[in-house]
PDB file of C-alpha atoms in Angstrom:
ATOM      1  CA  MET A  20      29.338  12.780 -15.676  1.00 54.00           C
ATOM      2  CA  ASP A  21      28.053  13.060 -12.243  1.00 54.00           C
ATOM      3  CA  SER A  22      29.868   9.805 -11.254  1.00 49.00           C
ATOM      4  CA  ALA A  23      33.084  11.850 -12.009  1.00 55.00           C
ATOM      5  CA  GLN A  24      31.843  14.414  -9.807  1.00 63.00           C
ATOM      6  CA  ASP A  25      30.228  13.536  -6.808  1.00 76.00           C
ATOM      7  CA  ALA A  26      32.653  11.597  -3.933  1.00 76.00           C
ATOM      8  CA  GLY A  27      30.600   8.026  -3.422  1.00 84.00           C
ATOM      9  CA  ILE A  28      28.743   8.064  -6.205  1.00 94.00           C
ATOM     10  CA  SER A  29      30.452   5.131  -8.820  1.00 94.00           C
ATOM     11  CA  PRO A  30      28.792   4.101 -12.329  1.00 94.00           C
ATOM     12  CA  ASP A  31      26.926   1.530 -10.650  1.00 95.00           C
ATOM     13  CA  ASP A  32      24.661   4.086  -9.799  1.00 97.00           C
ATOM     14  CA  VAL A  33      23.633   5.478 -12.724  1.00 97.00           C
ATOM     15  CA  LEU A  34      20.610   4.520 -15.024  1.00 96.00           C
ATOM     16  CA  VAL A  35      20.802   5.967 -18.413  1.00 96.00           C
ATOM     17  CA  THR A  36      17.135   6.651 -19.091  1.00 96.00           C
ATOM     18  CA  ALA A  37      14.925   8.197 -21.378  1.00 94.00           C
ATOM     19  CA  GLY A  38      15.074  12.095 -20.713  1.00 93.00           C
ATOM     20  CA  ALA A  39      14.930  12.597 -16.919  1.00 94.00           C
ATOM     21  CA  ALA A  40      11.170  12.586 -17.207  1.00 94.00           C
ATOM     22  CA  GLY A  41      11.356   8.284 -18.127  1.00 95.00           C
ATOM     23  CA  ALA A  42      13.440   8.445 -15.212  1.00 97.00           C
ATOM     24  CA  LEU A  43      10.914   9.934 -13.235  1.00 97.00           C
ATOM     25  CA  PHE A  44       8.367   7.659 -14.165  1.00 96.00           C
ATOM     26  CA  ILE A  45      10.222   5.162 -13.759  1.00 97.00           C
ATOM     27  CA  ILE A  46      11.097   6.373 -10.096  1.00 98.00           C
ATOM     28  CA  SER A  47       6.919   6.953  -8.855  1.00 97.00           C
ATOM     29  CA  THR A  48       5.439   3.145 -10.868  1.00 96.00           C
ATOM     30  CA  SER A  49       8.831   1.950  -8.962  1.00 96.00           C
ATOM     31  CA  LEU A  50       8.183   3.027  -5.771  1.00 96.00           C
ATOM     32  CA  LEU A  51       5.082   3.807  -5.346  1.00 97.00           C
ATOM     33  CA  SER A  52       1.697   2.666  -5.227  1.00 97.00           C
ATOM     34  CA  ALA A  53      -2.541   3.514  -4.679  1.00 97.00           C
ATOM     35  CA  ASN A  54      -2.015   2.946  -0.733  1.00 97.00           C
ATOM     36  CA  ASP A  55       0.816   5.382  -0.477  1.00 97.00           C
ATOM     37  CA  HIS A  56       1.449   9.388   0.497  1.00 98.00           C
ATOM     38  CA  LEU A  57       3.892  11.789  -0.511  1.00 97.00           C
ATOM     39  CA  VAL A  58       4.611  15.229   0.164  1.00 98.00           C
ATOM     40  CA  VAL A  59       5.180  17.592  -2.901  1.00 97.00           C
ATOM     41  CA  ILE A  60       7.273  20.476  -2.431  1.00 96.00           C
ATOM     42  CA  ARG A  61       5.673  22.613  -5.183  1.00 94.00           C
ATOM     43  CA  PRO A  62       6.064  23.684  -8.121  1.00 91.00           C
ATOM     44  CA  ASN A  63       7.703  20.906  -8.895  1.00 92.00           C
ATOM     45  CA  TYR A  64       7.770  19.295 -12.679  1.00 91.00           C
ATOM     46  CA  ALA A  65       4.761  18.088 -13.865  1.00 91.00           C
ATOM     47  CA  THR A  66       5.542  13.982 -13.991  1.00 92.00           C
ATOM     48  CA  ASN A  67       6.384  14.558 -10.078  1.00 93.00           C
ATOM     49  CA  ILE A  68       3.036  15.543  -9.676  1.00 95.00           C
ATOM     50  CA  GLU A  69       0.894  13.664 -13.184  1.00 96.00           C
ATOM     51  CA  THR A  70       2.303  10.425 -12.479  1.00 96.00           C
ATOM     52  CA  PRO A  71       1.822   9.308  -8.513  1.00 97.00           C
ATOM     53  CA  ARG A  72      -1.601  11.260  -9.327  1.00 97.00           C
ATOM     54  CA  ALA A  73      -2.416   8.255 -11.440  1.00 97.00           C
ATOM     55  CA  ILE A  74      -0.870   5.890  -9.739  1.00 97.00           C
ATOM     56  CA  GLY A  75      -3.675   6.920  -7.265  1.00 97.00           C
ATOM     57  CA  CYS A  76      -1.385   8.345  -4.125  1.00 97.00           C
ATOM     58  CA  ALA A  77      -2.611  10.592  -1.269  1.00 97.00           C
ATOM     59  CA  ILE A  78      -0.162  14.329  -2.122  1.00 98.00           C
ATOM     60  CA  SER A  79       0.596  17.086   0.160  1.00 98.00           C
ATOM     61  CA  PHE A  80       1.959  20.062  -1.091  1.00 97.00           C
ATOM     62  CA  VAL A  81       4.719  22.158   0.336  1.00 97.00           C
ATOM     63  CA  ASP A  82       3.669  25.221  -1.665  1.00 95.00           C
ATOM     64  CA  LEU A  83       6.537  28.045  -1.998  1.00 93.00           C
ATOM     65  CA  ALA A  84       5.822  31.645  -1.455  1.00 91.00           C
ATOM     66  CA  PHE A  85       7.105  34.553  -3.811  1.00 90.00           C
ATOM     67  CA  GLU A  86       6.890  36.786  -0.697  1.00 92.00           C
ATOM     68  CA  GLU A  87       9.776  34.032   0.927  1.00 90.00           C
ATOM     69  CA  GLY A  88      11.990  33.992  -2.086  1.00 88.00           C
ATOM     70  CA  PHE A  89      10.430  31.110  -3.008  1.00 89.00           C
ATOM     71  CA  ALA A  90      12.524  29.339   0.032  1.00 90.00           C
ATOM     72  CA  ILE A  91      12.004  25.650   1.423  1.00 93.00           C
ATOM     73  CA  ASP A  92      10.648  26.056   4.768  1.00 94.00           C
ATOM     74  CA  VAL A  93      12.513  22.420   6.557  1.00 95.00           C
ATOM     75  CA  GLU A  94       9.105  22.455   8.668  1.00 96.00           C
ATOM     76  CA  ARG A  95       6.831  23.062   6.705  1.00 96.00           C
ATOM     77  CA  VAL A  96       7.694  19.757   5.398  1.00 97.00           C
ATOM     78  CA  LYS A  97       8.219  17.517   8.227  1.00 97.00           C
ATOM     79  CA  ALA A  98       4.477  18.617   9.605  1.00 98.00           C
ATOM     80  CA  ALA A  99       3.346  17.494   6.252  1.00 98.00           C
ATOM     81  CA  LEU A 100       5.420  13.613   6.369  1.00 98.00           C
ATOM     82  CA  ARG A 101       2.771  10.413   7.240  1.00 97.00           C
ATOM     83  CA  PRO A 102       3.248   7.380   8.474  1.00 96.00           C
ATOM     84  CA  ASP A 103       2.182   6.028   4.987  1.00 96.00           C
ATOM     85  CA  THR A 104       4.652   8.498   3.092  1.00 98.00           C
ATOM     86  CA  LYS A 105       7.397   6.854   0.931  1.00 98.00           C
ATOM     87  CA  LEU A 106       8.492   9.677  -1.141  1.00 98.00           C
ATOM     88  CA  ILE A 107       9.771  13.492  -0.870  1.00 98.00           C
ATOM     89  CA  SER A 108       9.868  15.824  -4.275  1.00 98.00           C
ATOM     90  CA  VAL A 109      11.533  18.918  -4.516  1.00 97.00           C
ATOM     91  CA  THR A 110      13.525  20.594  -7.742  1.00 93.00           C
ATOM     92  CA  CYS A 111      17.027  22.023  -7.158  1.00 90.00           C
ATOM     93  CA  PRO A 112      17.298  24.478  -8.471  1.00 87.00           C
ATOM     94  CA  HIS A 113      14.235  24.972  -8.708  1.00 84.00           C
ATOM     95  CA  ASN A 114      11.523  25.194 -11.839  1.00 80.00           C
ATOM     96  CA  PRO A 115      10.482  27.238 -12.567  1.00 83.00           C
ATOM     97  CA  THR A 116      11.508  30.011 -10.305  1.00 84.00           C
ATOM     98  CA  GLY A 117      16.028  29.247 -10.703  1.00 83.00           C
ATOM     99  CA  THR A 118      16.151  29.546  -6.730  1.00 87.00           C
ATOM    100  CA  MET A 119      18.878  26.969  -5.050  1.00 89.00           C
ATOM    101  CA  MET A 120      18.273  25.133  -0.983  1.00 91.00           C
ATOM    102  CA  SER A 121      21.422  26.111   0.498  1.00 91.00           C
ATOM    103  CA  ARG A 122      23.370  22.865   1.897  1.00 94.00           C
ATOM    104  CA  THR A 123      21.944  23.732   4.959  1.00 95.00           C
ATOM    105  CA  GLU A 124      18.320  22.280   3.885  1.00 95.00           C
ATOM    106  CA  LEU A 125      19.433  19.589   1.417  1.00 96.00           C
ATOM    107  CA  ASP A 126      21.383  18.309   4.054  1.00 97.00           C
ATOM    108  CA  ALA A 127      17.671  18.939   5.893  1.00 97.00           C
ATOM    109  CA  LEU A 128      15.624  17.492   3.797  1.00 98.00           C
ATOM    110  CA  VAL A 129      18.469  14.565   3.672  1.00 98.00           C
ATOM    111  CA  ALA A 130      17.838  13.573   7.065  1.00 98.00           C
ATOM    112  CA  LEU A 131      14.076  14.551   7.264  1.00 98.00           C
ATOM    113  CA  ALA A 132      13.542  10.894   4.490  1.00 98.00           C
ATOM    114  CA  GLU A 133      16.322   8.988   6.543  1.00 98.00           C
ATOM    115  CA  SER A 134      14.018   9.910   9.977  1.00 97.00           C
ATOM    116  CA  SER A 135      11.111   9.263   8.441  1.00 96.00           C
ATOM    117  CA  ASN A 136      11.949   5.853   6.054  1.00 96.00           C
ATOM    118  CA  CYS A 137      11.049   7.702   3.033  1.00 97.00           C
ATOM    119  CA  ARG A 138      13.061   8.844  -0.465  1.00 98.00           C
ATOM    120  CA  LEU A 139      14.271  11.986  -1.636  1.00 98.00           C
ATOM    121  CA  LEU A 140      13.338  12.332  -4.815  1.00 98.00           C
ATOM    122  CA  VAL A 141      16.087  15.558  -6.170  1.00 97.00           C
ATOM    123  CA  ASP A 142      14.741  16.561  -9.377  1.00 95.00           C
ATOM    124  CA  GLU A 143      18.677  18.189 -10.504  1.00 95.00           C
ATOM    125  CA  THR A 144      17.556  18.998 -14.533  1.00 91.00           C
ATOM    126  CA  TYR A 145      19.346  22.598 -13.977  1.00 89.00           C
ATOM    127  CA  ARG A 146      22.243  21.714 -12.003  1.00 89.00           C
ATOM    128  CA  ASP A 147      24.862  22.602 -14.676  1.00 85.00           C
ATOM    129  CA  LEU A 148      23.220  25.903 -14.661  1.00 83.00           C
ATOM    130  CA  SER A 149      23.518  26.992 -11.321  1.00 77.00           C
ATOM    131  CA  TYR A 150      26.165  29.855 -10.418  1.00 76.00           C
ATOM    132  CA  GLY A 151      29.298  29.450  -7.899  1.00 77.00           C
ATOM    133  CA  ARG A 152      29.780  26.360  -6.675  1.00 78.00           C
ATOM    134  CA  ARG A 153      26.924  23.647  -7.146  1.00 86.00           C
ATOM    135  CA  LEU A 154      25.707  21.937  -4.279  1.00 91.00           C
ATOM    136  CA  PRO A 155      26.663  18.191  -4.482  1.00 94.00           C
ATOM    137  CA  THR A 156      24.393  15.961  -5.854  1.00 95.00           C
ATOM    138  CA  ALA A 157      21.750  14.420  -3.665  1.00 97.00           C
ATOM    139  CA  ALA A 158      22.170  10.828  -4.384  1.00 98.00           C
ATOM    140  CA  SER A 159      25.379  11.573  -3.113  1.00 97.00           C
ATOM    141  CA  LEU A 160      24.775  12.349   0.384  1.00 97.00           C
ATOM    142  CA  SER A 161      22.036   9.456   1.396  1.00 97.00           C
ATOM    143  CA  PRO A 162      21.132   5.766  -0.359  1.00 97.00           C
ATOM    144  CA  LYS A 163      17.586   7.731   0.480  1.00 98.00           C
ATOM    145  CA  ALA A 164      17.815   9.232  -1.819  1.00 98.00           C
ATOM    146  CA  ILE A 165      17.586  10.189  -5.228  1.00 98.00           C
ATOM    147  CA  SER A 166      18.561  12.573  -8.183  1.00 98.00           C
ATOM    148  CA  VAL A 167      17.579  12.666 -11.518  1.00 97.00           C
ATOM    149  CA  SER A 168      19.169  14.375 -14.517  1.00 95.00           C
ATOM    150  CA  SER A 169      18.931  15.003 -18.408  1.00 94.00           C
ATOM    151  CA  LEU A 170      20.780  16.407 -21.132  1.00 94.00           C
ATOM    152  CA  SER A 171      17.947  18.244 -21.605  1.00 90.00           C
ATOM    153  CA  LYS A 172      18.257  21.412 -20.334  1.00 87.00           C
ATOM    154  CA  ALA A 173      21.376  22.717 -19.823  1.00 86.00           C
ATOM    155  CA  PHE A 174      23.032  21.023 -22.223  1.00 88.00           C
ATOM    156  CA  GLY A 175      19.978  21.986 -24.769  1.00 87.00           C
ATOM    157  CA  ILE A 176      19.494  18.914 -26.787  1.00 90.00           C
ATOM    158  CA  PRO A 177      16.252  17.025 -24.841  1.00 88.00           C
ATOM    159  CA  GLY A 178      15.906  15.904 -28.701  1.00 90.00           C
ATOM    160  CA  ILE A 179      18.500  12.879 -28.011  1.00 91.00           C
ATOM    161  CA  ARG A 180      15.836  12.399 -25.279  1.00 92.00           C
ATOM    162  CA  ILE A 181      19.237  11.107 -22.842  1.00 95.00           C
ATOM    163  CA  GLY A 182      18.800  11.612 -18.901  1.00 95.00           C
ATOM    164  CA  TRP A 183      19.292   9.356 -15.607  1.00 96.00           C
ATOM    165  CA  LEU A 184      18.727   8.948 -12.064  1.00 98.00           C
ATOM    166  CA  ILE A 185      20.943   7.942  -9.976  1.00 98.00           C
ATOM    167  CA  THR A 186      20.877   5.679  -5.844  1.00 98.00           C
ATOM    168  CA  ARG A 187      23.031   4.238  -4.253  1.00 97.00           C
ATOM    169  CA  ASP A 188      21.166   1.486  -2.350  1.00 97.00           C
ATOM    170  CA  ALA A 189      21.540  -1.031  -5.017  1.00 96.00           C
ATOM    171  CA  GLU A 190      18.645  -3.420  -4.438  1.00 97.00           C
ATOM    172  CA  LEU A 191      16.622  -0.240  -5.575  1.00 97.00           C
ATOM    173  CA  GLN A 192      19.029   0.225  -8.121  1.00 97.00           C
ATOM    174  CA  GLU A 193      18.095  -3.060 -10.048  1.00 97.00           C
ATOM    175  CA  LYS A 194      14.409  -2.586  -8.842  1.00 97.00           C
ATOM    176  CA  PHE A 195      14.544   0.740 -11.263  1.00 97.00           C
ATOM    177  CA  LEU A 196      16.864  -1.451 -13.745  1.00 96.00           C
ATOM    178  CA  ALA A 197      13.884  -3.757 -13.976  1.00 96.00           C
ATOM    179  CA  ALA A 198      11.489  -0.937 -14.348  1.00 96.00           C
ATOM    180  CA  LYS A 199      13.443   0.343 -16.929  1.00 95.00           C
ATOM    181  CA  GLU A 200      13.845  -3.087 -18.837  1.00 94.00           C
ATOM    182  CA  GLN A 201      10.094  -3.300 -18.885  1.00 93.00           C
ATOM    183  CA  ILE A 202       9.348   0.211 -21.139  1.00 90.00           C
ATOM    184  CA  GLY A 203      11.767   0.755 -22.934  1.00 86.00           C
ATOM    185  CA  ILE A 204      14.327  -2.266 -22.616  1.00 86.00           C
ATOM    186  CA  CYS A 205      17.035  -0.443 -23.553  1.00 86.00           C
ATOM    187  CA  GLY A 206      18.130   3.394 -24.946  1.00 87.00           C
ATOM    188  CA  SER A 207      19.397   4.253 -27.649  1.00 90.00           C
ATOM    189  CA  VAL A 208      22.816   3.895 -28.929  1.00 91.00           C
ATOM    190  CA  ILE A 209      22.306   6.495 -31.792  1.00 92.00           C
ATOM    191  CA  ASP A 210      21.803   8.598 -28.944  1.00 93.00           C
ATOM    192  CA  GLU A 211      24.734   7.375 -26.475  1.00 91.00           C
ATOM    193  CA  GLY A 212      26.909   8.336 -28.626  1.00 92.00           C
ATOM    194  CA  ILE A 213      25.457  11.716 -29.464  1.00 91.00           C
ATOM    195  CA  ALA A 214      25.108  12.275 -25.912  1.00 92.00           C
ATOM    196  CA  ARG A 215      29.109  10.988 -25.036  1.00 91.00           C
ATOM    197  CA  GLY A 216      30.374  13.286 -27.607  1.00 91.00           C
ATOM    198  CA  MET A 217      28.304  16.021 -26.157  1.00 88.00           C
ATOM    199  CA  LEU A 218      29.755  14.849 -22.237  1.00 86.00           C
TER     200      LEU A 218
END
């Protein structure tokens, strides 16, 4: 779906997973080790915190505040980075507040990941519920960005467990595919058939 909507993304950049949770687990276990650090913009989906914590990663949190409209302060994210930072994690539209980043903020986070030689993970599970002009899929903006989404929330079919991750980094996608094959070999063709019909 995202490969048809955003310039620069091809079907080869998309890996179908067991829901967004499966995609997030693949990303954390493929990218992170106990020697790594990540920055989590919080609140965030629990898998983006608990899986890295189980791996033993050091985590720095950049907390969003009601008083600031849950806006992301890119300078605070930059200040939280360390030489061993492997990943910056954010949700957009934000879960649970529903707030949206601006295109300027998204571009700034992408540029920060590029300049820091780390990855930007954008959990875009609520993207198809956003109003007005949508942000581009983050992965379409840079090989350093990884996008995750699913049919669970916006499409209301969480039970079929269809999600996906997108990266334009072919080498990284091979690593993600290898992880998927170790975890679940392949997806359910019945679920994928339902998903295709829904889309």
